[in-house]
Coordinates of C-alpha atoms in Angstrom, one line a residue:
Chain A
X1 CA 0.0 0.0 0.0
X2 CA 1.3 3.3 -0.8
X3 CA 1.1 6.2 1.8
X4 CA -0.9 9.3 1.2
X5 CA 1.9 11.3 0.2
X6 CA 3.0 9.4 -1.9
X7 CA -0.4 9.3 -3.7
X8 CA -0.3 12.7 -3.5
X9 CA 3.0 12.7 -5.5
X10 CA 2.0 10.3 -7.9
X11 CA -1.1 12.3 -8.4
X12 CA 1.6 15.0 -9.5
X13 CA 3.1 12.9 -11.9
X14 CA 0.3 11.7 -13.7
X15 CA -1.3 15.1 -14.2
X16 CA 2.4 16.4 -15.9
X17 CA 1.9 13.9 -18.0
X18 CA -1.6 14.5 -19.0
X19 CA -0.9 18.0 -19.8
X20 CA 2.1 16.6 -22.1
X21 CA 0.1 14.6 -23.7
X22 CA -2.5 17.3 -24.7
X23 CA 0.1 19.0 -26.1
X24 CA 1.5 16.5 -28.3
X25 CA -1.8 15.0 -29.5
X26 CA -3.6 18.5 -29.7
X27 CA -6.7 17.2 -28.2
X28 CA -8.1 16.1 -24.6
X29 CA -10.5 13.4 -25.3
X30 CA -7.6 10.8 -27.3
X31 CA -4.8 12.3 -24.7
X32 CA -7.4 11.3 -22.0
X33 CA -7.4 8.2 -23.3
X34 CA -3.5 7.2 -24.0
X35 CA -2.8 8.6 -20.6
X36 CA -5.3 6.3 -18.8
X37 CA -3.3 3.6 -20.9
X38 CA 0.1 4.9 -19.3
X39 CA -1.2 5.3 -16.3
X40 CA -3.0 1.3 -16.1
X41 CA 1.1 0.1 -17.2
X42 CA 2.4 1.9 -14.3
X43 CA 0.2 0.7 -12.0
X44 CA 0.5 -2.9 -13.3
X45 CA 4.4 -2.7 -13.4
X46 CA 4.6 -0.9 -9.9
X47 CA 2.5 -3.4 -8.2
X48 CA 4.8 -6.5 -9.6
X49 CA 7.7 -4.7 -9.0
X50 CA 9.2 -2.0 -7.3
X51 CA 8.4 1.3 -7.8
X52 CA 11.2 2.9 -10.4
X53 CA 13.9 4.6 -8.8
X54 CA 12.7 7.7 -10.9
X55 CA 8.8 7.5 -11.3
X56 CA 8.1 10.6 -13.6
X57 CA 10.7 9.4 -15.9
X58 CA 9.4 5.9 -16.6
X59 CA 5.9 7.6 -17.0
X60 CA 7.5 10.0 -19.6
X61 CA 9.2 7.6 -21.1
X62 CA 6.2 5.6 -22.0
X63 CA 3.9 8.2 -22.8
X64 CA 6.6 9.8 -25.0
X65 CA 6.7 6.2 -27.0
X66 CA 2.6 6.1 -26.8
X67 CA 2.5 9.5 -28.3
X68 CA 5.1 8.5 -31.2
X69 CA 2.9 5.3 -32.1
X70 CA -0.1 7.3 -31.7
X71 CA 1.3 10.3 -34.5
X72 CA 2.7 8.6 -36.6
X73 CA -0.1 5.6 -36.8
X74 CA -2.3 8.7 -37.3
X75 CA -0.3 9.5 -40.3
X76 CA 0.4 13.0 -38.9
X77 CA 3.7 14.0 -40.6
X78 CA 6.8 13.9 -39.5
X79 CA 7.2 17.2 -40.2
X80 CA 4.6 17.7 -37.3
X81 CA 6.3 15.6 -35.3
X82 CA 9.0 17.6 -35.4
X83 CA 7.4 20.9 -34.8
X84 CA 6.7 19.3 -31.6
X85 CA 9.1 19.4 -28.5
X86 CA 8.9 15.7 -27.7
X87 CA 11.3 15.9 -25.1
X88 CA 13.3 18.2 -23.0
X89 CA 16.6 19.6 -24.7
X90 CA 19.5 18.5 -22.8
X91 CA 20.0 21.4 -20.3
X92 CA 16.5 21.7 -19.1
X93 CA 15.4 19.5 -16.6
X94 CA 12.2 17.1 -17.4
X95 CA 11.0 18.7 -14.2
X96 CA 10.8 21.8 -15.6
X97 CA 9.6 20.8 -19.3
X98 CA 6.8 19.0 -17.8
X99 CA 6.0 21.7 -15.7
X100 CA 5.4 23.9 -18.2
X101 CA 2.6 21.8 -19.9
X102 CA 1.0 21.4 -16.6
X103 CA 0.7 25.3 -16.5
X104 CA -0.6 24.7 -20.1
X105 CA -3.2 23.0 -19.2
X106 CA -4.1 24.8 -16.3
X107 CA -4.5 28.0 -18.3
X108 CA -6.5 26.2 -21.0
X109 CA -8.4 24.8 -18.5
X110 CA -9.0 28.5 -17.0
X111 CA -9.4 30.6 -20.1
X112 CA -11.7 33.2 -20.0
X113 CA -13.7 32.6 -23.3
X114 CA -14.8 29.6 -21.2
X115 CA -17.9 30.1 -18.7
X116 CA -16.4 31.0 -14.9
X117 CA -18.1 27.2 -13.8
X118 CA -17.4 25.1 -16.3
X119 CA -13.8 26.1 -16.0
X120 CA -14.0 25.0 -12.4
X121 CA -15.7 21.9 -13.3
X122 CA -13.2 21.3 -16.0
X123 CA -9.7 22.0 -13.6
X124 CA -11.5 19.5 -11.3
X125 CA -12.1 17.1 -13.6
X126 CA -8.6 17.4 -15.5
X127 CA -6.0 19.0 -13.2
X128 CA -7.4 17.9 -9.7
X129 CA -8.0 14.5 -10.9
X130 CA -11.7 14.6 -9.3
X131 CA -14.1 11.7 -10.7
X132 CA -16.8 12.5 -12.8
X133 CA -18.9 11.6 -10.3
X134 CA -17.5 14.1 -7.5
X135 CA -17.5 17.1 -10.0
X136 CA -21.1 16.4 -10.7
X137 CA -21.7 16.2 -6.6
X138 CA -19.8 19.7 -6.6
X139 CA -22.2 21.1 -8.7
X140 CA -25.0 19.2 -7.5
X141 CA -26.2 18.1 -11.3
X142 CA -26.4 14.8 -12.0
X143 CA -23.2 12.6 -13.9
X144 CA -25.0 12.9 -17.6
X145 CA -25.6 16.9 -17.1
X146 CA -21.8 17.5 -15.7
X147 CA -20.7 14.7 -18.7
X148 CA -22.7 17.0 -21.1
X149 CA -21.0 19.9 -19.8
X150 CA -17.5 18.5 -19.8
X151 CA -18.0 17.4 -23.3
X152 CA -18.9 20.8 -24.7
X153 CA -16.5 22.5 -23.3
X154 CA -13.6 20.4 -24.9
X155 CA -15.2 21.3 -28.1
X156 CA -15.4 24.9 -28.1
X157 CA -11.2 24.8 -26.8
X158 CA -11.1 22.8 -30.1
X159 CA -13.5 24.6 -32.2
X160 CA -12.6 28.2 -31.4
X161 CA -8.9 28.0 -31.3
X162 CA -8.0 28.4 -28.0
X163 CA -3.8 27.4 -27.8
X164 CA -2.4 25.1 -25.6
X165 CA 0.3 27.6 -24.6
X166 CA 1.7 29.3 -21.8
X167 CA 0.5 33.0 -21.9
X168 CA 2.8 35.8 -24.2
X169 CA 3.4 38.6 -21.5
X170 CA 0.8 41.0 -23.3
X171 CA -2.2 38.9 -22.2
X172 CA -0.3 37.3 -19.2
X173 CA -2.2 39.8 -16.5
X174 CA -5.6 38.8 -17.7
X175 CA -5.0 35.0 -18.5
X176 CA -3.9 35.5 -15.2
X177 CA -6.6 36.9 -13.6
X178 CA -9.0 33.8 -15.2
X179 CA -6.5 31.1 -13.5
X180 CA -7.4 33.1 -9.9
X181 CA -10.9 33.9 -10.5
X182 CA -11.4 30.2 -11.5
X183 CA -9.4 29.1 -8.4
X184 CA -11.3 31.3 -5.9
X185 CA -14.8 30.2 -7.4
X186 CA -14.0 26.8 -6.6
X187 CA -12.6 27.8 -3.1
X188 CA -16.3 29.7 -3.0
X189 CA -18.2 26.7 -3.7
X190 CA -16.6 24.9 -0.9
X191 CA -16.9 28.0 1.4
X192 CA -20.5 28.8 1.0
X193 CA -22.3 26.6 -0.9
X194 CA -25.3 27.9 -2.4
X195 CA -27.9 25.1 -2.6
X196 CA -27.8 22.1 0.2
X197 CA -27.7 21.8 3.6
X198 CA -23.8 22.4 3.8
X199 CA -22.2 25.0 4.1
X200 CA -19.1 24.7 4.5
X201 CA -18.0 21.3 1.6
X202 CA -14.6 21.5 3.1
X203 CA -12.7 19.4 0.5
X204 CA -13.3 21.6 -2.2
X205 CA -11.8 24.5 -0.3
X206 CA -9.0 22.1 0.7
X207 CA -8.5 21.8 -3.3
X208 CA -8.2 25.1 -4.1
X209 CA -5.7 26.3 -1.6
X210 CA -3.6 22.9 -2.9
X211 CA -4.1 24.5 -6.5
X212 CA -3.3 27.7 -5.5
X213 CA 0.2 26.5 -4.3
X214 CA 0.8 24.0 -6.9
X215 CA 0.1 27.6 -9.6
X216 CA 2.5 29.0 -7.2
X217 CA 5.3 26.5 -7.0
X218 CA 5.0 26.3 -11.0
X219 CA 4.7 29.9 -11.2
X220 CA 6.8 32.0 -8.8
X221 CA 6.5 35.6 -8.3
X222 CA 3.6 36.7 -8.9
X223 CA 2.1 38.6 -6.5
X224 CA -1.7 38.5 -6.7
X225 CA -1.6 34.4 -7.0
X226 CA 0.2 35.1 -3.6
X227 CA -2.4 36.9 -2.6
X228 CA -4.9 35.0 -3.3
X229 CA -3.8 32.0 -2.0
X230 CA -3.2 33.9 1.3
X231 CA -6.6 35.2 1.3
X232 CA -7.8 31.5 0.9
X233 CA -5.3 30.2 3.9
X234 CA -6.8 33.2 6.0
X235 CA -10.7 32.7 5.2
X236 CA -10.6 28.5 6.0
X237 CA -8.4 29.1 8.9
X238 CA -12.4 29.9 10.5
X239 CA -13.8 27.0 9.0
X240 CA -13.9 25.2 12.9
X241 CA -15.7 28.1 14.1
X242 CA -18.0 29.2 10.7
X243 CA -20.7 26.0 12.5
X244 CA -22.0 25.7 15.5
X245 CA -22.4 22.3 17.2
X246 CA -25.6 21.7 15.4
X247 CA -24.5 22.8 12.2
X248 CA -26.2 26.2 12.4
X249 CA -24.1 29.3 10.7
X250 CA -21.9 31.5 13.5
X251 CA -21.2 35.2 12.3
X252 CA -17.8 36.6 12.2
X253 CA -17.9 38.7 15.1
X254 CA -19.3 35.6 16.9
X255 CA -17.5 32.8 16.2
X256 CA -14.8 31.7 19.0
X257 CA -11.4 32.6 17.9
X258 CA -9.7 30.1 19.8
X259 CA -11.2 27.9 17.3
X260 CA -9.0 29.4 14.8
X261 CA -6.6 27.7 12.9
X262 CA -3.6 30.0 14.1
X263 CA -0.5 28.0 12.0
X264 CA -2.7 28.4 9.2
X265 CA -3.3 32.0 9.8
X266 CA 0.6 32.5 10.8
X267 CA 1.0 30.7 7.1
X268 CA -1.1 33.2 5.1
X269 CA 0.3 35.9 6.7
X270 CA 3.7 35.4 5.6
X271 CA 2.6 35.0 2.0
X272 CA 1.3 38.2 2.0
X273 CA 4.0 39.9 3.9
X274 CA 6.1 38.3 0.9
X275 CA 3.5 39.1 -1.7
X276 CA 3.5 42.9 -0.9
X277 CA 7.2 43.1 -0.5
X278 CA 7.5 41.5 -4.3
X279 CA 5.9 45.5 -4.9
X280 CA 3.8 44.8 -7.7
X281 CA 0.9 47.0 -8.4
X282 CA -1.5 45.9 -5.5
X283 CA -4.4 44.1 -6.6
X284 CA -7.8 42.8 -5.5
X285 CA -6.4 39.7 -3.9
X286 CA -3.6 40.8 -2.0
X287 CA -6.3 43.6 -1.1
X288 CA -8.8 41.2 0.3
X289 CA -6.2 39.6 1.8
X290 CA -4.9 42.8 3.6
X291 CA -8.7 42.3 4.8
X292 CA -8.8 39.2 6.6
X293 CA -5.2 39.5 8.0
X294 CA -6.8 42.5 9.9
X295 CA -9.5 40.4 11.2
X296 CA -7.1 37.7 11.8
X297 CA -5.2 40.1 14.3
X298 CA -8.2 40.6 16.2
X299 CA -8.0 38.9 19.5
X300 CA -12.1 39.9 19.6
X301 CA -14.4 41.3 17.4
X302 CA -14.4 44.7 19.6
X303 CA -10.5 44.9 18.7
X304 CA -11.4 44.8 15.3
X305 CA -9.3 47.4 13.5
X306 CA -12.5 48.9 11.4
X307 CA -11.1 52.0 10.3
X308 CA -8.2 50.4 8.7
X309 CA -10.6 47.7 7.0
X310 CA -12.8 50.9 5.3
X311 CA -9.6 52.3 4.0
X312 CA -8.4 48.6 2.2
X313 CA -12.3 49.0 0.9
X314 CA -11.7 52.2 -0.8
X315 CA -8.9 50.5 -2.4
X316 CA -11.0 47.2 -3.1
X317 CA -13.3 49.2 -4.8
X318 CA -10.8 50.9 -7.0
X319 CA -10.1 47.3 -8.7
X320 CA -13.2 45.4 -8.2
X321 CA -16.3 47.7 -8.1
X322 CA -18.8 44.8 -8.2
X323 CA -21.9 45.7 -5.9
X324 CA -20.8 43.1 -3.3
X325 CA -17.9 44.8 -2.7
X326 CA -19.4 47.8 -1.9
X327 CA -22.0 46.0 0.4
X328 CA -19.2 45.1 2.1
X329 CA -17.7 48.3 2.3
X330 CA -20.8 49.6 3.6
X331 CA -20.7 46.8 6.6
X332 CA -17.2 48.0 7.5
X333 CA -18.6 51.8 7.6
X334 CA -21.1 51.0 9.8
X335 CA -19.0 49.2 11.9
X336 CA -16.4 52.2 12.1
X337 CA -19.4 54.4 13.6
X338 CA -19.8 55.6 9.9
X339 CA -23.8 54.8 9.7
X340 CA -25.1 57.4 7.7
X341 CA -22.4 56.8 5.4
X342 CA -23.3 53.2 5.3
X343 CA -26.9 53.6 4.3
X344 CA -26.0 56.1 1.5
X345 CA -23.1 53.2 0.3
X346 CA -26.5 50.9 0.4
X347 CA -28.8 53.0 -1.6
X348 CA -26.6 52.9 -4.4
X349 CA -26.6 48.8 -4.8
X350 CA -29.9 48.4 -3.6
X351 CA -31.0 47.8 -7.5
X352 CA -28.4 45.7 -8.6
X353 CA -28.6 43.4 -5.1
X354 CA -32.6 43.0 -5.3
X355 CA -32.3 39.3 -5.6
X356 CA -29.2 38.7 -3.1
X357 CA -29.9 37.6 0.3
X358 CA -26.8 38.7 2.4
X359 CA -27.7 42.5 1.1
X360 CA -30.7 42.0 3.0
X361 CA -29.4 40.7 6.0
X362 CA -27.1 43.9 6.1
X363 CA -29.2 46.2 5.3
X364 CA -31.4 44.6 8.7
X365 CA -28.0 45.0 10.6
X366 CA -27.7 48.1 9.8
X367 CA -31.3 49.0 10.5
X368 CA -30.8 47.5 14.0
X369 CA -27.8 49.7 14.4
X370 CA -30.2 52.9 13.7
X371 CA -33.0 51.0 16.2
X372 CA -35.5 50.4 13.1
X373 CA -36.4 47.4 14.5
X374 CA -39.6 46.9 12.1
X375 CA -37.5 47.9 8.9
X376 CA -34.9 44.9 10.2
X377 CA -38.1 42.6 10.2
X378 CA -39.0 43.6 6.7
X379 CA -35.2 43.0 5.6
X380 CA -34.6 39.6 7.5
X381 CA -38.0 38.3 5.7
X382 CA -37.1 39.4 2.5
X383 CA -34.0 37.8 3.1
X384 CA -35.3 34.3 3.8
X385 CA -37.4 34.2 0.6
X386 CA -34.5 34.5 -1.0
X387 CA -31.9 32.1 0.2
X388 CA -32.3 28.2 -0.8
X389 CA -29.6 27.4 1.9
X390 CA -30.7 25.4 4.8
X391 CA -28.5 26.6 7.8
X392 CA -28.8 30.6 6.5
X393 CA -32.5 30.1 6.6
X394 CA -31.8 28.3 9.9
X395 CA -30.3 31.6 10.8
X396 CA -32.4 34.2 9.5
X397 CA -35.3 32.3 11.0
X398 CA -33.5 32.6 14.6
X399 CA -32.9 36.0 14.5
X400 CA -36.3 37.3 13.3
X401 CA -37.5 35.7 16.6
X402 CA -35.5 37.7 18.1
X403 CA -36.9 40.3 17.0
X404 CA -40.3 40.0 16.8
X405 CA -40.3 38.8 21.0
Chain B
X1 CA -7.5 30.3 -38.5
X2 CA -10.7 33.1 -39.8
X3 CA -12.8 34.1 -37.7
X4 CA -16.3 36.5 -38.1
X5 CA -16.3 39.4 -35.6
X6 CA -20.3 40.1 -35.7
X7 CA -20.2 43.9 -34.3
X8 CA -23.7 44.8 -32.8
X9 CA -24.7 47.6 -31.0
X10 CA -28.5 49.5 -30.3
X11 CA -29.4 51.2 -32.9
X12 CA -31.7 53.6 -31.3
X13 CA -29.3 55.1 -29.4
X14 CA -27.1 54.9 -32.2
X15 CA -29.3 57.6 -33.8
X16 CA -28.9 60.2 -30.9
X17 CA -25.2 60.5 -31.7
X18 CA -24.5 63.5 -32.9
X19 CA -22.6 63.7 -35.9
X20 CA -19.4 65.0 -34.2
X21 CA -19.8 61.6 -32.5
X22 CA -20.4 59.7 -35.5
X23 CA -17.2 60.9 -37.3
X24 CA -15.5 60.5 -34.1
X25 CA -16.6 56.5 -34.5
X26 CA -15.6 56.2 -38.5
X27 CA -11.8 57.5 -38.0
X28 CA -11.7 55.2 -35.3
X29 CA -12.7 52.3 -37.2
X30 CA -10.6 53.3 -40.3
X31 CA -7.5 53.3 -38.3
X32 CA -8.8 50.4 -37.0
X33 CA -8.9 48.8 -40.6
X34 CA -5.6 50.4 -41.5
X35 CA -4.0 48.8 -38.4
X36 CA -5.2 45.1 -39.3
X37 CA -4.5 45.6 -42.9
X38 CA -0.6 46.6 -41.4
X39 CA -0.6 43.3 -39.6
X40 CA -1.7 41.1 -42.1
X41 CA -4.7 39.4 -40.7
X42 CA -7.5 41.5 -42.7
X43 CA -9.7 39.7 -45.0
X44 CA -13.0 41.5 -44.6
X45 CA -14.7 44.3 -43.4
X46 CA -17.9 46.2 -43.8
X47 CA -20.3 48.9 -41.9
X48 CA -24.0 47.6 -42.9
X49 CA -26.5 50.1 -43.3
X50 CA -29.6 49.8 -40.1
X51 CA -32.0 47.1 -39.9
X52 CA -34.6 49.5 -41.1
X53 CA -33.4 48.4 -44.6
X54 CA -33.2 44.7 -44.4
X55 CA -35.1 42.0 -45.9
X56 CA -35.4 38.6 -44.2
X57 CA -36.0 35.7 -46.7
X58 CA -37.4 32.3 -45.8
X59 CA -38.7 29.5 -48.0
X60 CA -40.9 26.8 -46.4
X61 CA -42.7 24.4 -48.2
X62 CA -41.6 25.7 -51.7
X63 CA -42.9 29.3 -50.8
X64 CA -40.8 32.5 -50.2
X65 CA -41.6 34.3 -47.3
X66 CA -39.9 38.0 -47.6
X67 CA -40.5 39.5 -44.2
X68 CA -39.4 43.6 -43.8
X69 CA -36.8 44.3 -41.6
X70 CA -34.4 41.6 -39.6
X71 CA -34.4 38.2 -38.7
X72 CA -36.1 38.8 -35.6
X73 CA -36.4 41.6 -32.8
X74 CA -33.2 42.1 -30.7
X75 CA -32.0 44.6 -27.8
X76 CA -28.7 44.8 -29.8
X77 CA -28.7 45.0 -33.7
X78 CA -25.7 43.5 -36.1
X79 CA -24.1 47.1 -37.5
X80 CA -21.1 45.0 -39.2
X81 CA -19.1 43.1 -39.9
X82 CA -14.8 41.8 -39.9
X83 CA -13.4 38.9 -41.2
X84 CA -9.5 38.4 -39.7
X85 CA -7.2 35.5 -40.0
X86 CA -6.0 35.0 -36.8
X87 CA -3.6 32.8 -35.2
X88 CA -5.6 31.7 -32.6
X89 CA -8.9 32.8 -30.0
X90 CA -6.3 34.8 -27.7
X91 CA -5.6 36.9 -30.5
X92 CA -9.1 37.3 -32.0
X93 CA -9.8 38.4 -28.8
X94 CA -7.4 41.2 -28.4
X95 CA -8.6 42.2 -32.3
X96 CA -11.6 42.6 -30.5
X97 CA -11.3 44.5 -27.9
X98 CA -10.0 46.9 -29.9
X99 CA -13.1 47.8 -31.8
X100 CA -14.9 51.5 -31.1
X101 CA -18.5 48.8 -30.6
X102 CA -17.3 46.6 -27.7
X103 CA -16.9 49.9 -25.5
X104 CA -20.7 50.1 -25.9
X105 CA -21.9 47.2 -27.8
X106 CA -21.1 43.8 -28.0
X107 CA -19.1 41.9 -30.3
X108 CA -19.9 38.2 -31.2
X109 CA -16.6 36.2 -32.2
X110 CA -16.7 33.3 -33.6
X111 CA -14.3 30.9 -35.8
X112 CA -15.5 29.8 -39.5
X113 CA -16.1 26.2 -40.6
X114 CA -13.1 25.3 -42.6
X115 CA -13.9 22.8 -45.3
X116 CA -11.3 21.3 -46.9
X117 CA -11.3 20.2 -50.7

């Protein structure tokens, strides 16, 4: 039986060599295919035998041979053949070669002509190695929908000509950009699932922070990937506090902090400390970050630094002006003793957030803050019309009896 | 590899520009033009005049159906029209981004069927 971490290595290996393959047979589907076939060798040859005294070689080595047969039983020239770098040149390490088309697929797998959830589904199915099965769970559709799904979106990389390369440094930033905002939706769905009874699908969160540093070991110095995965470390260092005993939803500013995972938060810390001091233009990520680090410090929710959280806002907003980020903003202004500031941040979303629940929920906050008890009653009913989630209705239920004793 | 870049924007509020506005709009898409001609990848172009003068023509059953104005009713309405030969999505999309329309509009890009033979 191999340990865990080995797994976890092998699991590393195999998904090099998927994203070599893709590269040499220029689509997923028969790459899929001849790496399943490299992959059922290995596993019949390591179980006889030892394993090889360098794994990711022997798997190159017969994936390289499988690809050969494969191009040149295809009748694809030799001429093609050549155009393709079958192998590394003989000062670069196969480490590093294969690396590369692991960040190959990853940005294919993230590009942003392909819908922000099916590139999550898609990373999870190809990169993190989920079954078919779990990525369907993920999504909560059944295996045929997420099948469906998966098989389309193969097509249109085909179809529409998206490359199976690296990013040129003109469009870098905003392939980029896709590879975290992919990343952080599938931390998201972990964090705060949206239909269910969970809400907090811890292995999905687990998998993106493991993305997040596998991006980062592949791709070093870039500050916002930094950031983000900091922000991530940060955000599920809560996750033993986020429930209470019987499942139900504990706010920020009551959850106990002992419960904290304080390695974890020592760990994102750092990476921030290093992502700022790489002084790249500061961006949403490392911003949010900033965020909750400050909450983080807070040995209470009283010692809260609020006034320093308004002003990492202001610069939020400057990159990311989506209407949630200004509800937040307006949460942290009230809790600095900025009300009337607050509520004039929340007439100006108050259109585009008509269908989202935590706006409500807010807003009834803040309407408690100014002692409009029956304006918080309004606010915490719309709010439970609107919400599908079984704890937050759990929650919202609670504290309208609250109100209305 | 060609792809269509289907430029559509309202057309009614098209028609409040001024014609400062307008002009503003042409050079920008003649420079536009000139700069994909300079790079290589121009095939096609065109403005179309509005939907007002369009004819949609279907024929079911054998019979011709010529219907006044476009194929159907739309918040956004195709204004027209480039056709680039580009190396691959990444750079269709930059092309596009580039266009006067997508700061106000939309633009639709999408690859042509190659048939070979």
């Amino acid at each position: 039986m191999v340990r865990s971490s080995s797994d976890e290595v092998l699991k590393l290996h195999s998904v090099k060599i998927l994203g070599y393959l893709i590269r040499l047979i220029g689509n997923f589907d028969d790459a899929e295919d001849l790496h399943q076939e490299v992959m059922l060798i290995a596993v019949q040859n390591w179980e006889e035998k030892q394993l090889p005294a360098e794994p990711l070689a022997w798997l190159f080595t017969v994936a390289r041979n499988k690809a050969t047969d494969y191009l040149r039983h295809k009748k694809i020239g030799n001429r093609v053949a050549l155009q393709l770098k079958l192998e590394p040149n003989h000062n670069e390490s196969l480490e590093r070669y294969l690396n590369d088309d692991l960040l190959r697929l990853i940005f294919t797998c993230c590009h942003p002509a392909l819908d922000p959830e099916v590139r999550v589904a898609l990373t999870l199915k190809t990169v993190v190695g989920l079954s078919l099965e779990e990525v369907a769970r993920a999504f909560l559709v059944s295996d045929k929908t997420m099948q469906q799904r998966l098989v389309r979106v193969k097509r249109k990389i085909r179809m529409a000509g998206i490359a199976y390369e690296i990013p040129g440094s003109k469009q870098l930033l905003g392939r980029l950009g896709s590879v975290l905002q992919t990343i952080y939706l599938l931390f998201n769905e972990g964090y705060s699932a949206t239909g269910g009874d969970e809400l907090v699908r811890k292995p999905l969160c687990h998998e993106a922070i493991r993305l997040a540093h596998l991006m980062d070991e592949l791709f070093p110095g870039h500050a916002e990937l930094e950031g983000i995965l900091s922000l991530m470390l940060l955000q599920d260092s809560r996750r033993e506090a986020r429930l209470s005993g019987s499942g139900d939803l504990v706010l920020l500013r009551d959850q106990d902090r002992s419960r904290w995972d304080k390695a974890q938060i020592e760990a994102g810390r750092v990476l921030l400390e290093h992502a700022l001091h790489l002084h790249q233009p500061p961006g949403q990520y490392q911003i949010q970050a900033a965020i909750a680090a400050i909450h983080a410090d807070a040995a209470s929710a009283d010692d809260t630094d609020w006034q320093e959280i308004v002003l990492l806002y202001e610069s939020l907003l400057k990159h990311n002006h989506s209407p949630v980020v200004r509800l937040n903003y307006a949460v942290a202004l009230a809790f600095s003793g900025k009300l009337e500031q607050a509520m004039s941040q929340m007439s100006l979303i108050t259109d585009r957030l008509q269908q989202y629940h935590p706006f409500y929920i807010a807003l009834a906050e803040l309407h408690l803050m100014k002692e409009q008890g029956s304006k918080a009653i309004e606010d915490f009913e719309k709010a439970l019309l609107l919400t599908r989630n079984q704890q937050e209705k759990a929650f919202i239920t609670l504290r309208l009896q609250g109100l209305r004793i | 590899m060609r792809y269509i870049f289907l430029i559509y924007e309202n057309e009614a509020l098209a028609a409040e520009r001024s014609e400062e506005q307008n002009q503003a709009i042409f050079s920008r898409y003649f420079a536009f033009s000139d700069k994909v001609r300079a790079d290589g990848v121009m095939l096609a172009g065109d403005p179309l005049l509005e939907t007002n003068t369009a004819t949609t023509v279907r024929t079911r059953d054998g019979q011709i159906m010529n219907t006044d104005g476009p194929f159907a009713e739309t918040k956004e309405q195709l204004g027209g029209y480039y056709i680039l030969d580009c190396k691959d999505l990444d750079e269709a999309l930059t092309y596009a981004a580039q266009l006067p329309t997508a700061e106000y509009g939309s633009i639709e890009v999408r690859p042509i069927m190659e048939m070979d033979g």
